[in-house]
Amino acid sequence: MMLRILLIFLAFTHAAAAETLTAKRLIRAQTVLSADDIDTRPDGPETALTDPSEAIGREARITIYAGHPLRPEDLGPPTLVDRNQRVTLLYRSGALTISAEGRALARGGAGDEIRVMNTASKTTVVATISETGDAIVQPR
């Protein structure tokens, strides 16, 4: 009898843990998700998100249809830099900081690596977008 109760308890605990996040409505690419965009479903793929804090405030990288599970690879940080936007290129090495004007060749959010063209030299570099929208070039 005790074993049956334990098995039932474990079954319900596992079912609650398996609840996945889904899109409540059509979410177009480049939309920042809010709590109103998210629904839950008791079943779903193991790769789907389960915690609303992992989705709220993130930007959809692709169009997500209503009822489809939210996966980590479909979401990213909100875009801070748009394609062709002017950005400040920063190179830091120790106490040395060099800044230049650049033009973003792709969209990106904080932490994303994108290509940026130095407008003075026409050289293309790979830079990481900072939380302030600057493009940081890492020393090699």
C-alpha positions as a printed NumPy array, in Angstrom:
array([[  0.   ,   0.   ,   0.   ],
       [  2.764,   2.431,   0.934],
       [  4.613,   1.612,  -2.295],
       [  1.484,   2.444,  -4.327],
       [  1.145,   5.828,  -2.64 ],
       [  4.808,   6.539,  -3.295],
       [  4.445,   5.599,  -6.977],
       [  1.378,   7.835,  -7.365],
       [  3.214,  10.697,  -5.663],
       [  6.22 ,  10.267,  -7.967],
       [  3.974,  10.141, -11.039],
       [  2.324,  13.454, -10.126],
       [  5.648,  15.067,  -9.249],
       [  7.097,  14.029, -12.608],
       [  4.027,  15.312, -14.471],
       [  4.342,  18.725, -12.836],
       [  8.026,  18.914, -13.735],
       [  7.29 ,  18.022, -17.377],
       [  5.105,  21.108, -17.948],
       [  6.461,  23.067, -20.913],
       [  6.063,  26.635, -22.103],
       [  4.183,  27.26 , -25.332],
       [  3.241,  30.306, -27.368],
       [ -0.209,  31.583, -26.443],
       [ -0.547,  33.371, -29.803],
       [  1.453,  33.886, -32.986],
       [  4.77 ,  35.469, -31.99 ],
       [  6.55 ,  37.147, -34.857],
       [ 10.33 ,  37.21 , -35.091],
       [ 11.913,  40.196, -33.295],
       [  9.108,  40.332, -30.704],
       [ 10.145,  40.634, -27.059],
       [  8.102,  38.128, -25.049],
       [  5.932,  39.08 , -22.08 ],
       [  3.885,  36.964, -19.684],
       [  0.847,  37.473, -21.96 ],
       [  2.63 ,  35.604, -24.781],
       [  3.294,  32.439, -22.778],
       [  1.084,  29.473, -21.947],
       [  1.864,  26.102, -20.38 ],
       [  1.152,  22.59 , -21.528],
       [  1.587,  19.408, -19.474],
       [  3.538,  17.634, -22.191],
       [  6.126,  18.653, -24.728],
       [  9.613,  17.973, -25.972],
       [ 12.424,  17.724, -23.45 ],
       [ 14.199,  20.612, -25.181],
       [ 11.332,  23.05 , -24.472],
       [ 11.605,  25.692, -21.77 ],
       [  9.858,  25.037, -18.469],
       [ 10.555,  28.206, -16.458],
       [  8.78 ,  31.43 , -17.539],
       [ 11.769,  33.521, -16.405],
       [ 13.789,  31.869, -19.201],
       [ 11.418,  33.337, -21.823],
       [ 10.006,  36.624, -20.501],
       [ 12.058,  39.558, -21.757],
       [ 13.771,  37.463, -24.454],
       [ 13.33 ,  38.175, -28.175],
       [ 11.92 ,  35.664, -30.643],
       [ 14.547,  34.877, -33.288],
       [ 11.976,  33.125, -35.5  ],
       [  8.19 ,  33.184, -35.883],
       [  6.631,  30.911, -33.255],
       [  3.097,  29.695, -33.906],
       [  0.376,  29.451, -31.248],
       [  0.627,  26.228, -29.265],
       [  4.21 ,  25.487, -30.301],
       [  6.765,  24.912, -27.544],
       [  9.29 ,  27.629, -26.723],
       [ 12.849,  26.343, -27.204],
       [ 16.023,  28.082, -26.024],
       [ 17.438,  28.294, -29.555],
       [ 14.306,  30.181, -30.738],
       [ 14.869,  33.006, -28.24 ],
       [ 17.726,  35.403, -27.614],
       [ 18.565,  38.636, -25.873],
       [ 16.61 ,  41.692, -27.04 ],
       [ 18.239,  43.442, -29.987],
       [ 20.297,  46.489, -29.095],
       [ 21.915,  47.012, -32.501],
       [ 20.166,  46.839, -35.878],
       [ 21.799,  46.079, -39.194],
       [ 23.493,  49.172, -40.727],
       [ 23.268,  51.04 , -37.41 ],
       [ 26.263,  53.153, -36.424],
       [ 28.004,  51.776, -33.355],
       [ 31.077,  52.593, -31.311],
       [ 33.84 ,  50.047, -31.832],
       [ 35.928,  49.571, -28.706],
       [ 39.221,  47.715, -28.421],
       [ 40.572,  47.273, -24.894],
       [ 43.868,  45.735, -23.884],
       [ 45.003,  46.489, -20.334],
       [ 44.946,  50.261, -19.827],
       [ 44.744,  50.909, -23.589],
       [ 41.33 ,  51.717, -25.094],
       [ 40.852,  52.547, -28.761],
       [ 37.477,  53.668, -30.071],
       [ 36.287,  54.105, -33.635],
       [ 33.019,  54.489, -35.492],
       [ 31.612,  51.348, -37.024],
       [ 28.583,  50.123, -38.926],
       [ 26.851,  46.934, -37.801],
       [ 26.532,  44.328, -40.541],
       [ 23.94 ,  42.309, -38.59 ],
       [ 21.438,  42.635, -35.755],
       [ 22.535,  41.708, -32.26 ],
       [ 21.738,  41.804, -28.585],
       [ 23.963,  41.861, -25.516],
       [ 26.51 ,  39.051, -25.78 ],
       [ 25.941,  38.376, -29.496],
       [ 28.932,  38.327, -31.822],
       [ 28.346,  40.216, -35.062],
       [ 30.446,  41.574, -37.894],
       [ 31.086,  45.313, -37.77 ],
       [ 32.783,  47.448, -40.413],
       [ 35.167,  50.166, -39.244],
       [ 33.886,  53.137, -41.277],
       [ 37.301,  54.836, -41.444],
       [ 39.371,  51.865, -42.65 ],
       [ 36.553,  49.786, -44.228],
       [ 37.946,  46.801, -42.306],
       [ 35.453,  44.219, -41.06 ],
       [ 35.91 ,  42.812, -37.559],
       [ 33.96 ,  40.465, -35.298],
       [ 32.729,  42.209, -32.174],
       [ 30.631,  41.337, -29.14 ],
       [ 27.701,  43.621, -28.375],
       [ 27.858,  45.04 , -24.848],
       [ 24.866,  45.835, -22.632],
       [ 25.193,  49.49 , -23.681],
       [ 25.139,  48.689, -27.42 ],
       [ 28.858,  49.209, -28.02 ],
       [ 30.76 ,  46.722, -30.176],
       [ 33.706,  45.294, -28.229],
       [ 36.59 ,  43.852, -30.261],
       [ 38.507,  41.232, -28.295],
       [ 42.319,  41.266, -28.332],
       [ 43.827,  38.265, -30.124]])
